[in-house]
């Protein structure tokens, strides 16, 4: 289920990176498992899915294309617009 979730969330943007992201998630799960406590109300499945989802969103943020300021483009085309 973890690999399928990562594929669904990240596969369209970074199909070659799905395996790396899954590996990072398993490492994070192994390191963070001691933080999960049933008394807090979330099941292990819910806690795991939240960790997977957040890690995928972080991976997508890292893949984001650089942004260009529109003011700079307008000045390059016509200095009178600025």
PDB file of N, CA, C and O in Angstrom:
ATOM      1  N   UNK A   1       0.807  -1.210   0.000  1.00  0.00           N
ATOM      2  CA  UNK A   1       0.000   0.000   0.000  1.00  0.00           C
ATOM      3  C   UNK A   1       0.853   1.278   0.000  1.00  0.00           C
ATOM      4  O   UNK A   1       0.435   2.270  -0.559  1.00  0.00           O
ATOM      5  N   UNK A   2       2.021   1.261   0.637  1.00  0.00           N
ATOM      6  CA  UNK A   2       2.851   2.463   0.681  1.00  0.00           C
ATOM      7  C   UNK A   2       3.366   2.800  -0.713  1.00  0.00           C
ATOM      8  O   UNK A   2       3.280   3.947  -1.162  1.00  0.00           O
ATOM      9  N   UNK A   3       3.864   1.816  -1.420  1.00  0.00           N
ATOM     10  CA  UNK A   3       4.385   2.061  -2.761  1.00  0.00           C
ATOM     11  C   UNK A   3       3.279   2.556  -3.684  1.00  0.00           C
ATOM     12  O   UNK A   3       3.490   3.475  -4.477  1.00  0.00           O
ATOM     13  N   UNK A   4       2.101   1.978  -3.588  1.00  0.00           N
ATOM     14  CA  UNK A   4       0.977   2.404  -4.425  1.00  0.00           C
ATOM     15  C   UNK A   4       0.575   3.843  -4.117  1.00  0.00           C
ATOM     16  O   UNK A   4       0.264   4.624  -5.034  1.00  0.00           O
ATOM     17  N   UNK A   5       0.600   4.216  -2.857  1.00  0.00           N
ATOM     18  CA  UNK A   5       0.262   5.586  -2.474  1.00  0.00           C
ATOM     19  C   UNK A   5       1.295   6.558  -3.013  1.00  0.00           C
ATOM     20  O   UNK A   5       0.946   7.608  -3.557  1.00  0.00           O
ATOM     21  N   UNK A   6       2.568   6.225  -2.879  1.00  0.00           N
ATOM     22  CA  UNK A   6       3.631   7.089  -3.400  1.00  0.00           C
ATOM     23  C   UNK A   6       3.509   7.203  -4.919  1.00  0.00           C
ATOM     24  O   UNK A   6       3.628   8.293  -5.481  1.00  0.00           O
ATOM     25  N   UNK A   7       3.246   6.099  -5.573  1.00  0.00           N
ATOM     26  CA  UNK A   7       3.065   6.105  -7.032  1.00  0.00           C
ATOM     27  C   UNK A   7       1.920   7.024  -7.427  1.00  0.00           C
ATOM     28  O   UNK A   7       2.019   7.800  -8.375  1.00  0.00           O
ATOM     29  N   UNK A   8       0.827   6.960  -6.684  1.00  0.00           N
ATOM     30  CA  UNK A   8      -0.331   7.788  -6.981  1.00  0.00           C
ATOM     31  C   UNK A   8      -0.047   9.270  -6.741  1.00  0.00           C
ATOM     32  O   UNK A   8      -0.444  10.121  -7.527  1.00  0.00           O
ATOM     33  N   UNK A   9       0.672   9.582  -5.669  1.00  0.00           N
ATOM     34  CA  UNK A   9       0.892  10.986  -5.316  1.00  0.00           C
ATOM     35  C   UNK A   9       2.057  11.626  -6.066  1.00  0.00           C
ATOM     36  O   UNK A   9       2.022  12.821  -6.359  1.00  0.00           O
ATOM     37  N   UNK A  10       3.095  10.851  -6.373  1.00  0.00           N
ATOM     38  CA  UNK A  10       4.318  11.421  -6.925  1.00  0.00           C
ATOM     39  C   UNK A  10       4.639  10.897  -8.322  1.00  0.00           C
ATOM     40  O   UNK A  10       5.365  11.536  -9.066  1.00  0.00           O
ATOM     41  N   UNK A  11       4.089   9.762  -8.688  1.00  0.00           N
ATOM     42  CA  UNK A  11       4.460   9.082  -9.923  1.00  0.00           C
ATOM     43  C   UNK A  11       4.341   9.915 -11.179  1.00  0.00           C
ATOM     44  O   UNK A  11       5.149   9.797 -12.089  1.00  0.00           O
ATOM     45  N   UNK A  12       3.345  10.796 -11.264  1.00  0.00           N
ATOM     46  CA  UNK A  12       3.187  11.621 -12.451  1.00  0.00           C
ATOM     47  C   UNK A  12       4.255  12.676 -12.608  1.00  0.00           C
ATOM     48  O   UNK A  12       4.600  13.071 -13.716  1.00  0.00           O
ATOM     49  N   UNK A  13       4.817  13.135 -11.505  1.00  0.00           N
ATOM     50  CA  UNK A  13       5.834  14.181 -11.535  1.00  0.00           C
ATOM     51  C   UNK A  13       7.235  13.592 -11.586  1.00  0.00           C
ATOM     52  O   UNK A  13       8.105  14.094 -12.298  1.00  0.00           O
ATOM     53  N   UNK A  14       7.456  12.532 -10.853  1.00  0.00           N
ATOM     54  CA  UNK A  14       8.795  11.944 -10.750  1.00  0.00           C
ATOM     55  C   UNK A  14       8.704  10.420 -10.762  1.00  0.00           C
ATOM     56  O   UNK A  14       8.944   9.768  -9.747  1.00  0.00           O
ATOM     57  N   UNK A  15       8.376   9.827 -11.925  1.00  0.00           N
ATOM     58  CA  UNK A  15       8.208   8.372 -11.941  1.00  0.00           C
ATOM     59  C   UNK A  15       9.474   7.604 -11.581  1.00  0.00           C
ATOM     60  O   UNK A  15       9.408   6.538 -10.986  1.00  0.00           O
ATOM     61  N   UNK A  16      10.637   8.128 -11.906  1.00  0.00           N
ATOM     62  CA  UNK A  16      11.880   7.441 -11.586  1.00  0.00           C
ATOM     63  C   UNK A  16      12.268   7.536 -10.123  1.00  0.00           C
ATOM     64  O   UNK A  16      13.090   6.768  -9.639  1.00  0.00           O
ATOM     65  N   UNK A  17      11.674   8.474  -9.404  1.00  0.00           N
ATOM     66  CA  UNK A  17      12.035   8.682  -8.010  1.00  0.00           C
ATOM     67  C   UNK A  17      11.158   7.989  -7.010  1.00  0.00           C
ATOM     68  O   UNK A  17      11.384   8.100  -5.797  1.00  0.00           O
ATOM     69  N   UNK A  18      10.161   7.252  -7.472  1.00  0.00           N
ATOM     70  CA  UNK A  18       9.220   6.599  -6.557  1.00  0.00           C
ATOM     71  C   UNK A  18       9.942   5.632  -5.626  1.00  0.00           C
ATOM     72  O   UNK A  18       9.698   5.625  -4.415  1.00  0.00           O
ATOM     73  N   UNK A  19      10.840   4.830  -6.155  1.00  0.00           N
ATOM     74  CA  UNK A  19      11.569   3.868  -5.316  1.00  0.00           C
ATOM     75  C   UNK A  19      12.404   4.548  -4.249  1.00  0.00           C
ATOM     76  O   UNK A  19      12.457   4.095  -3.104  1.00  0.00           O
ATOM     77  N   UNK A  20      13.052   5.658  -4.611  1.00  0.00           N
ATOM     78  CA  UNK A  20      13.854   6.398  -3.634  1.00  0.00           C
ATOM     79  C   UNK A  20      12.973   6.981  -2.540  1.00  0.00           C
ATOM     80  O   UNK A  20      13.328   6.956  -1.352  1.00  0.00           O
ATOM     81  N   UNK A  21      11.826   7.504  -2.930  1.00  0.00           N
ATOM     82  CA  UNK A  21      10.915   8.101  -1.943  1.00  0.00           C
ATOM     83  C   UNK A  21      10.380   7.025  -1.002  1.00  0.00           C
ATOM     84  O   UNK A  21      10.302   7.243   0.210  1.00  0.00           O
ATOM     85  N   UNK A  22      10.039   5.861  -1.539  1.00  0.00           N
ATOM     86  CA  UNK A  22       9.557   4.758  -0.695  1.00  0.00           C
ATOM     87  C   UNK A  22      10.635   4.348   0.300  1.00  0.00           C
ATOM     88  O   UNK A  22      10.362   4.126   1.485  1.00  0.00           O
ATOM     89  N   UNK A  23      11.877   4.285  -0.162  1.00  0.00           N
ATOM     90  CA  UNK A  23      12.972   3.928   0.737  1.00  0.00           C
ATOM     91  C   UNK A  23      13.131   4.975   1.838  1.00  0.00           C
ATOM     92  O   UNK A  23      13.305   4.635   3.017  1.00  0.00           O
ATOM     93  N   UNK A  24      13.057   6.257   1.475  1.00  0.00           N
ATOM     94  CA  UNK A  24      13.146   7.325   2.481  1.00  0.00           C
ATOM     95  C   UNK A  24      12.018   7.205   3.496  1.00  0.00           C
ATOM     96  O   UNK A  24      12.213   7.421   4.697  1.00  0.00           O
ATOM     97  N   UNK A  25      10.826   6.863   3.023  1.00  0.00           N
ATOM     98  CA  UNK A  25       9.672   6.730   3.914  1.00  0.00           C
ATOM     99  C   UNK A  25       9.885   5.587   4.901  1.00  0.00           C
ATOM    100  O   UNK A  25       9.616   5.737   6.101  1.00  0.00           O
ATOM    101  N   UNK A  26      10.378   4.441   4.425  1.00  0.00           N
ATOM    102  CA  UNK A  26      10.613   3.322   5.340  1.00  0.00           C
ATOM    103  C   UNK A  26      11.678   3.672   6.379  1.00  0.00           C
ATOM    104  O   UNK A  26      11.561   3.287   7.547  1.00  0.00           O
ATOM    105  N   UNK A  27      12.696   4.414   5.983  1.00  0.00           N
ATOM    106  CA  UNK A  27      13.697   4.854   6.963  1.00  0.00           C
ATOM    107  C   UNK A  27      13.073   5.788   7.989  1.00  0.00           C
ATOM    108  O   UNK A  27      13.329   5.668   9.193  1.00  0.00           O
ATOM    109  N   UNK A  28      12.254   6.712   7.514  1.00  0.00           N
ATOM    110  CA  UNK A  28      11.601   7.639   8.429  1.00  0.00           C
ATOM    111  C   UNK A  28      10.646   6.903   9.361  1.00  0.00           C
ATOM    112  O   UNK A  28      10.562   7.212  10.562  1.00  0.00           O
ATOM    113  N   UNK A  29       9.910   5.912   8.825  1.00  0.00           N
ATOM    114  CA  UNK A  29       9.011   5.121   9.675  1.00  0.00           C
ATOM    115  C   UNK A  29       9.792   4.379  10.755  1.00  0.00           C
ATOM    116  O   UNK A  29       9.378   4.350  11.918  1.00  0.00           O
ATOM    117  N   UNK A  30      10.920   3.791  10.378  1.00  0.00           N
ATOM    118  CA  UNK A  30      11.725   3.042  11.344  1.00  0.00           C
ATOM    119  C   UNK A  30      12.237   3.958  12.453  1.00  0.00           C
ATOM    120  O   UNK A  30      12.274   3.575  13.618  1.00  0.00           O
ATOM    121  N   UNK A  31      12.628   5.161  12.076  1.00  0.00           N
ATOM    122  CA  UNK A  31      13.159   6.103  13.080  1.00  0.00           C
ATOM    123  C   UNK A  31      12.059   6.724  13.938  1.00  0.00           C
ATOM    124  O   UNK A  31      12.306   7.107  15.081  1.00  0.00           O
ATOM    125  N   UNK A  32      10.853   6.858  13.373  1.00  0.00           N
ATOM    126  CA  UNK A  32       9.785   7.589  14.057  1.00  0.00           C
ATOM    127  C   UNK A  32       8.766   6.709  14.753  1.00  0.00           C
ATOM    128  O   UNK A  32       7.876   7.223  15.424  1.00  0.00           O
ATOM    129  N   UNK A  33       8.848   5.408  14.580  1.00  0.00           N
ATOM    130  CA  UNK A  33       7.830   4.516  15.130  1.00  0.00           C
ATOM    131  C   UNK A  33       7.665   4.670  16.640  1.00  0.00           C
ATOM    132  O   UNK A  33       6.559   4.579  17.167  1.00  0.00           O
ATOM    133  N   UNK A  34       8.730   4.970  17.330  1.00  0.00           N
ATOM    134  CA  UNK A  34       8.632   5.134  18.784  1.00  0.00           C
ATOM    135  C   UNK A  34       7.781   6.348  19.178  1.00  0.00           C
ATOM    136  O   UNK A  34       7.308   6.455  20.302  1.00  0.00           O
ATOM    137  N   UNK A  35       7.551   7.283  18.227  1.00  0.00           N
ATOM    138  CA  UNK A  35       6.743   8.466  18.515  1.00  0.00           C
ATOM    139  C   UNK A  35       5.244   8.183  18.474  1.00  0.00           C
ATOM    140  O   UNK A  35       4.447   8.943  19.009  1.00  0.00           O
ATOM    141  N   UNK A  36       4.851   7.088  17.800  1.00  0.00           N
ATOM    142  CA  UNK A  36       3.432   6.760  17.695  1.00  0.00           C
ATOM    143  C   UNK A  36       2.954   6.118  18.989  1.00  0.00           C
ATOM    144  O   UNK A  36       3.571   5.196  19.505  1.00  0.00           O
ATOM    145  N   UNK A  37       1.861   6.643  19.498  1.00  0.00           N
ATOM    146  CA  UNK A  37       1.250   6.054  20.692  1.00  0.00           C
ATOM    147  C   UNK A  37      -0.253   5.914  20.443  1.00  0.00           C
ATOM    148  O   UNK A  37      -0.910   6.873  20.040  1.00  0.00           O
ATOM    149  N   UNK A  38      -0.797   4.733  20.691  1.00  0.00           N
ATOM    150  CA  UNK A  38      -2.228   4.528  20.458  1.00  0.00           C
ATOM    151  C   UNK A  38      -3.101   5.438  21.319  1.00  0.00           C
ATOM    152  O   UNK A  38      -4.219   5.763  20.942  1.00  0.00           O
ATOM    153  N   UNK A  39      -2.586   5.873  22.452  1.00  0.00           N
ATOM    154  CA  UNK A  39      -3.373   6.714  23.348  1.00  0.00           C
ATOM    155  C   UNK A  39      -3.694   8.071  22.736  1.00  0.00           C
ATOM    156  O   UNK A  39      -4.631   8.740  23.177  1.00  0.00           O
ATOM    157  N   UNK A  40      -2.952   8.482  21.710  1.00  0.00           N
ATOM    158  CA  UNK A  40      -3.208   9.788  21.080  1.00  0.00           C
ATOM    159  C   UNK A  40      -4.404   9.743  20.148  1.00  0.00           C
ATOM    160  O   UNK A  40      -4.822  10.774  19.633  1.00  0.00           O
ATOM    161  N   UNK A  41      -4.935   8.556  19.888  1.00  0.00           N
ATOM    162  CA  UNK A  41      -6.178   8.451  19.138  1.00  0.00           C
ATOM    163  C   UNK A  41      -6.046   8.031  17.686  1.00  0.00           C
ATOM    164  O   UNK A  41      -7.021   7.647  17.073  1.00  0.00           O
ATOM    165  N   UNK A  42      -4.884   8.108  17.094  1.00  0.00           N
ATOM    166  CA  UNK A  42      -4.717   7.720  15.692  1.00  0.00           C
ATOM    167  C   UNK A  42      -4.268   6.264  15.603  1.00  0.00           C
ATOM    168  O   UNK A  42      -3.400   5.833  16.358  1.00  0.00           O
ATOM    169  N   UNK A  43      -4.867   5.538  14.687  1.00  0.00           N
ATOM    170  CA  UNK A  43      -4.423   4.162  14.482  1.00  0.00           C
ATOM    171  C   UNK A  43      -3.057   4.179  13.806  1.00  0.00           C
ATOM    172  O   UNK A  43      -2.629   5.185  13.247  1.00  0.00           O
ATOM    173  N   UNK A  44      -2.384   3.052  13.835  1.00  0.00           N
ATOM    174  CA  UNK A  44      -1.076   2.958  13.186  1.00  0.00           C
ATOM    175  C   UNK A  44      -1.206   3.194  11.684  1.00  0.00           C
ATOM    176  O   UNK A  44      -0.350   3.842  11.078  1.00  0.00           O
ATOM    177  N   UNK A  45      -2.290   2.701  11.082  1.00  0.00           N
ATOM    178  CA  UNK A  45      -2.515   2.926   9.656  1.00  0.00           C
ATOM    179  C   UNK A  45      -2.670   4.413   9.335  1.00  0.00           C
ATOM    180  O   UNK A  45      -2.105   4.912   8.362  1.00  0.00           O
ATOM    181  N   UNK A  46      -3.446   5.114  10.138  1.00  0.00           N
ATOM    182  CA  UNK A  46      -3.654   6.548   9.925  1.00  0.00           C
ATOM    183  C   UNK A  46      -2.351   7.300  10.100  1.00  0.00           C
ATOM    184  O   UNK A  46      -2.006   8.185   9.296  1.00  0.00           O
ATOM    185  N   UNK A  47      -1.608   6.993  11.134  1.00  0.00           N
ATOM    186  CA  UNK A  47      -0.332   7.657  11.402  1.00  0.00           C
ATOM    187  C   UNK A  47       0.651   7.415  10.258  1.00  0.00           C
ATOM    188  O   UNK A  47       1.329   8.333   9.796  1.00  0.00           O
ATOM    189  N   UNK A  48       0.701   6.171   9.783  1.00  0.00           N
ATOM    190  CA  UNK A  48       1.604   5.826   8.684  1.00  0.00           C
ATOM    191  C   UNK A  48       1.202   6.556   7.413  1.00  0.00           C
ATOM    192  O   UNK A  48       2.053   7.119   6.715  1.00  0.00           O
ATOM    193  N   UNK A  49      -0.086   6.561   7.098  1.00  0.00           N
ATOM    194  CA  UNK A  49      -0.548   7.248   5.888  1.00  0.00           C
ATOM    195  C   UNK A  49      -0.222   8.738   5.953  1.00  0.00           C
ATOM    196  O   UNK A  49       0.190   9.333   4.954  1.00  0.00           O
ATOM    197  N   UNK A  50      -0.390   9.348   7.114  1.00  0.00           N
ATOM    198  CA  UNK A  50      -0.067  10.769   7.262  1.00  0.00           C
ATOM    199  C   UNK A  50       1.405  11.014   7.012  1.00  0.00           C
ATOM    200  O   UNK A  50       1.784  11.971   6.321  1.00  0.00           O
ATOM    201  N   UNK A  51       2.263  10.165   7.539  1.00  0.00           N
ATOM    202  CA  UNK A  51       3.699  10.300   7.313  1.00  0.00           C
ATOM    203  C   UNK A  51       4.022  10.140   5.828  1.00  0.00           C
ATOM    204  O   UNK A  51       4.781  10.933   5.263  1.00  0.00           O
ATOM    205  N   UNK A  52       3.415   9.158   5.179  1.00  0.00           N
ATOM    206  CA  UNK A  52       3.644   8.923   3.744  1.00  0.00           C
ATOM    207  C   UNK A  52       3.185  10.134   2.944  1.00  0.00           C
ATOM    208  O   UNK A  52       3.908  10.639   2.074  1.00  0.00           O
ATOM    209  N   UNK A  53       1.992  10.606   3.206  1.00  0.00           N
ATOM    210  CA  UNK A  53       1.441  11.756   2.478  1.00  0.00           C
ATOM    211  C   UNK A  53       2.309  12.992   2.652  1.00  0.00           C
ATOM    212  O   UNK A  53       2.654  13.664   1.671  1.00  0.00           O
ATOM    213  N   UNK A  54       2.696  13.291   3.863  1.00  0.00           N
ATOM    214  CA  UNK A  54       3.520  14.480   4.108  1.00  0.00           C
ATOM    215  C   UNK A  54       4.884  14.364   3.438  1.00  0.00           C
ATOM    216  O   UNK A  54       5.404  15.339   2.893  1.00  0.00           O
ATOM    217  N   UNK A  55       5.467  13.176   3.465  1.00  0.00           N
ATOM    218  CA  UNK A  55       6.763  12.993   2.823  1.00  0.00           C
ATOM    219  C   UNK A  55       6.640  13.169   1.303  1.00  0.00           C
ATOM    220  O   UNK A  55       7.513  13.760   0.672  1.00  0.00           O
ATOM    221  N   UNK A  56       5.559  12.678   0.724  1.00  0.00           N
ATOM    222  CA  UNK A  56       5.332  12.862  -0.719  1.00  0.00           C
ATOM    223  C   UNK A  56       5.160  14.337  -1.058  1.00  0.00           C
ATOM    224  O   UNK A  56       5.714  14.809  -2.058  1.00  0.00           O
ATOM    225  N   UNK A  57       4.413  15.058  -0.257  1.00  0.00           N
ATOM    226  CA  UNK A  57       4.246  16.487  -0.509  1.00  0.00           C
ATOM    227  C   UNK A  57       5.587  17.212  -0.408  1.00  0.00           C
ATOM    228  O   UNK A  57       5.875  18.111  -1.207  1.00  0.00           O
ATOM    229  N   UNK A  58       6.411  16.835   0.565  1.00  0.00           N
ATOM    230  CA  UNK A  58       7.745  17.439   0.684  1.00  0.00           C
ATOM    231  C   UNK A  58       8.585  17.129  -0.548  1.00  0.00           C
ATOM    232  O   UNK A  58       9.304  17.997  -1.052  1.00  0.00           O
ATOM    233  N   UNK A  59       8.499  15.906  -1.051  1.00  0.00           N
ATOM    234  CA  UNK A  59       9.252  15.531  -2.250  1.00  0.00           C
ATOM    235  C   UNK A  59       8.778  16.335  -3.454  1.00  0.00           C
ATOM    236  O   UNK A  59       9.596  16.770  -4.281  1.00  0.00           O
ATOM    237  N   UNK A  60       7.479  16.557  -3.557  1.00  0.00           N
ATOM    238  CA  UNK A  60       6.951  17.360  -4.654  1.00  0.00           C
ATOM    239  C   UNK A  60       7.408  18.813  -4.550  1.00  0.00           C
ATOM    240  O   UNK A  60       7.705  19.447  -5.562  1.00  0.00           O
ATOM    241  N   UNK A  61       7.477  19.338  -3.342  1.00  0.00           N
ATOM    242  CA  UNK A  61       7.972  20.711  -3.167  1.00  0.00           C
ATOM    243  C   UNK A  61       9.421  20.826  -3.617  1.00  0.00           C
ATOM    244  O   UNK A  61       9.818  21.833  -4.197  1.00  0.00           O
ATOM    245  N   UNK A  62      10.221  19.804  -3.338  1.00  0.00           N
ATOM    246  CA  UNK A  62      11.620  19.834  -3.758  1.00  0.00           C
ATOM    247  C   UNK A  62      11.757  19.777  -5.272  1.00  0.00           C
ATOM    248  O   UNK A  62      12.732  20.276  -5.826  1.00  0.00           O
ATOM    249  N   UNK A  63      10.794  19.184  -5.948  1.00  0.00           N
ATOM    250  CA  UNK A  63      10.827  19.056  -7.411  1.00  0.00           C
ATOM    251  C   UNK A  63      10.233  20.267  -8.127  1.00  0.00           C
ATOM    252  O   UNK A  63      10.264  20.338  -9.338  1.00  0.00           O
ATOM    253  N   UNK A  64       9.676  21.202  -7.380  1.00  0.00           N
ATOM    254  CA  UNK A  64       8.994  22.339  -7.984  1.00  0.00           C
ATOM    255  C   UNK A  64       9.934  23.099  -8.911  1.00  0.00           C
ATOM    256  O   UNK A  64      11.099  23.303  -8.609  1.00  0.00           O
ATOM    257  N   UNK A  65       9.397  23.541 -10.021  1.00  0.00           N
ATOM    258  CA  UNK A  65      10.183  24.307 -10.973  1.00  0.00           C
ATOM    259  C   UNK A  65      10.472  25.691 -10.413  1.00  0.00           C
ATOM    260  O   UNK A  65       9.667  26.248  -9.662  1.00  0.00           O
ATOM    261  N   UNK A  66      11.606  26.298 -10.795  1.00  0.00           N
ATOM    262  CA  UNK A  66      11.901  27.647 -10.313  1.00  0.00           C
ATOM    263  C   UNK A  66      10.878  28.647 -10.848  1.00  0.00           C
ATOM    264  O   UNK A  66      10.409  28.529 -11.983  1.00  0.00           O
ATOM    265  N   UNK A  67      10.545  29.615 -10.021  1.00  0.00           N
ATOM    266  CA  UNK A  67       9.568  30.631 -10.380  1.00  0.00           C
ATOM    267  C   UNK A  67      10.264  31.831 -11.011  1.00  0.00           C
ATOM    268  O   UNK A  67      11.411  32.138 -10.700  1.00  0.00           O
ATOM    269  N   UNK A  68       9.548  32.521 -11.887  1.00  0.00           N
ATOM    270  CA  UNK A  68      10.068  33.728 -12.515  1.00  0.00           C
ATOM    271  C   UNK A  68       9.150  34.882 -12.160  1.00  0.00           C
ATOM    272  O   UNK A  68       7.925  34.767 -12.255  1.00  0.00           O
ATOM    273  N   UNK A  69       9.737  35.992 -11.768  1.00  0.00           N
ATOM    274  CA  UNK A  69       8.941  37.174 -11.439  1.00  0.00           C
ATOM    275  C   UNK A  69       8.400  37.785 -12.722  1.00  0.00           C
ATOM    276  O   UNK A  69       9.129  37.986 -13.684  1.00  0.00           O
ATOM    277  N   UNK A  70       7.138  38.115 -12.740  1.00  0.00           N
ATOM    278  CA  UNK A  70       6.510  38.677 -13.928  1.00  0.00           C
ATOM    279  C   UNK A  70       7.012  40.089 -14.211  1.00  0.00           C
ATOM    280  O   UNK A  70       7.099  40.503 -15.363  1.00  0.00           O
ATOM    281  N   UNK A  71       7.353  40.840 -13.181  1.00  0.00           N
ATOM    282  CA  UNK A  71       7.843  42.198 -13.391  1.00  0.00           C
ATOM    283  C   UNK A  71       9.113  42.185 -14.237  1.00  0.00           C
ATOM    284  O   UNK A  71       9.316  43.024 -15.097  1.00  0.00           O
ATOM    285  N   UNK A  72       9.979  41.233 -13.990  1.00  0.00           N
ATOM    286  CA  UNK A  72      11.218  41.112 -14.745  1.00  0.00           C
ATOM    287  C   UNK A  72      10.962  40.806 -16.208  1.00  0.00           C
ATOM    288  O   UNK A  72      11.618  41.339 -17.096  1.00  0.00           O
ATOM    289  N   UNK A  73       9.976  39.972 -16.492  1.00  0.00           N
ATOM    290  CA  UNK A  73       9.641  39.659 -17.878  1.00  0.00           C
ATOM    291  C   UNK A  73       9.083  40.864 -18.603  1.00  0.00           C
ATOM    292  O   UNK A  73       9.405  41.130 -19.756  1.00  0.00           O
ATOM    293  N   UNK A  74       8.234  41.647 -17.925  1.00  0.00           N
ATOM    294  CA  UNK A  74       7.655  42.835 -18.557  1.00  0.00           C
ATOM    295  C   UNK A  74       8.735  43.856 -18.879  1.00  0.00           C
ATOM    296  O   UNK A  74       8.722  44.482 -19.941  1.00  0.00           O
ATOM    297  N   UNK A  75       9.709  44.023 -17.973  1.00  0.00           N
ATOM    298  CA  UNK A  75      10.770  45.007 -18.195  1.00  0.00           C
ATOM    299  C   UNK A  75      11.668  44.587 -19.362  1.00  0.00           C
ATOM    300  O   UNK A  75      12.162  45.429 -20.114  1.00  0.00           O
ATOM    301  N   UNK A  76      11.877  43.283 -19.526  1.00  0.00           N
ATOM    302  CA  UNK A  76      12.702  42.803 -20.624  1.00  0.00           C
ATOM    303  C   UNK A  76      12.016  43.050 -21.952  1.00  0.00           C
ATOM    304  O   UNK A  76      12.671  43.402 -22.943  1.00  0.00           O
ATOM    305  N   UNK A  77      10.727  42.911 -22.016  1.00  0.00           N
ATOM    306  CA  UNK A  77       9.989  43.067 -23.275  1.00  0.00           C
ATOM    307  C   UNK A  77       9.767  44.531 -23.616  1.00  0.00           C
ATOM    308  O   UNK A  77       9.893  44.936 -24.762  1.00  0.00           O
ATOM    309  N   UNK A  78       9.356  45.336 -22.635  1.00  0.00           N
ATOM    310  CA  UNK A  78       9.059  46.735 -22.888  1.00  0.00           C
ATOM    311  C   UNK A  78       9.353  47.535 -21.629  1.00  0.00           C
ATOM    312  O   UNK A  78       8.549  47.536 -20.696  1.00  0.00           O
ATOM    313  N   UNK A  79      10.477  48.247 -21.591  1.00  0.00           N
ATOM    314  CA  UNK A  79      10.833  49.013 -20.393  1.00  0.00           C
ATOM    315  C   UNK A  79       9.785  50.053 -19.998  1.00  0.00           C
ATOM    316  O   UNK A  79       9.725  50.459 -18.853  1.00  0.00           O
ATOM    317  N   UNK A  80       8.941  50.474 -20.893  1.00  0.00           N
ATOM    318  CA  UNK A  80       7.923  51.462 -20.577  1.00  0.00           C
ATOM    319  C   UNK A  80       6.823  50.897 -19.686  1.00  0.00           C
ATOM    320  O   UNK A  80       6.085  51.643 -19.049  1.00  0.00           O
ATOM    321  N   UNK A  81       6.719  49.573 -19.597  1.00  0.00           N
ATOM    322  CA  UNK A  81       5.683  48.954 -18.779  1.00  0.00           C
ATOM    323  C   UNK A  81       6.011  48.984 -17.298  1.00  0.00           C
ATOM    324  O   UNK A  81       5.120  48.820 -16.454  1.00  0.00           O
ATOM    325  N   UNK A  82       7.254  49.205 -16.950  1.00  0.00           N
ATOM    326  CA  UNK A  82       7.654  49.157 -15.552  1.00  0.00           C
ATOM    327  C   UNK A  82       7.531  50.498 -14.897  1.00  0.00           C
ATOM    328  O   UNK A  82       7.506  51.525 -15.340  1.00  0.00           O
TER     329      UNK A  82
END
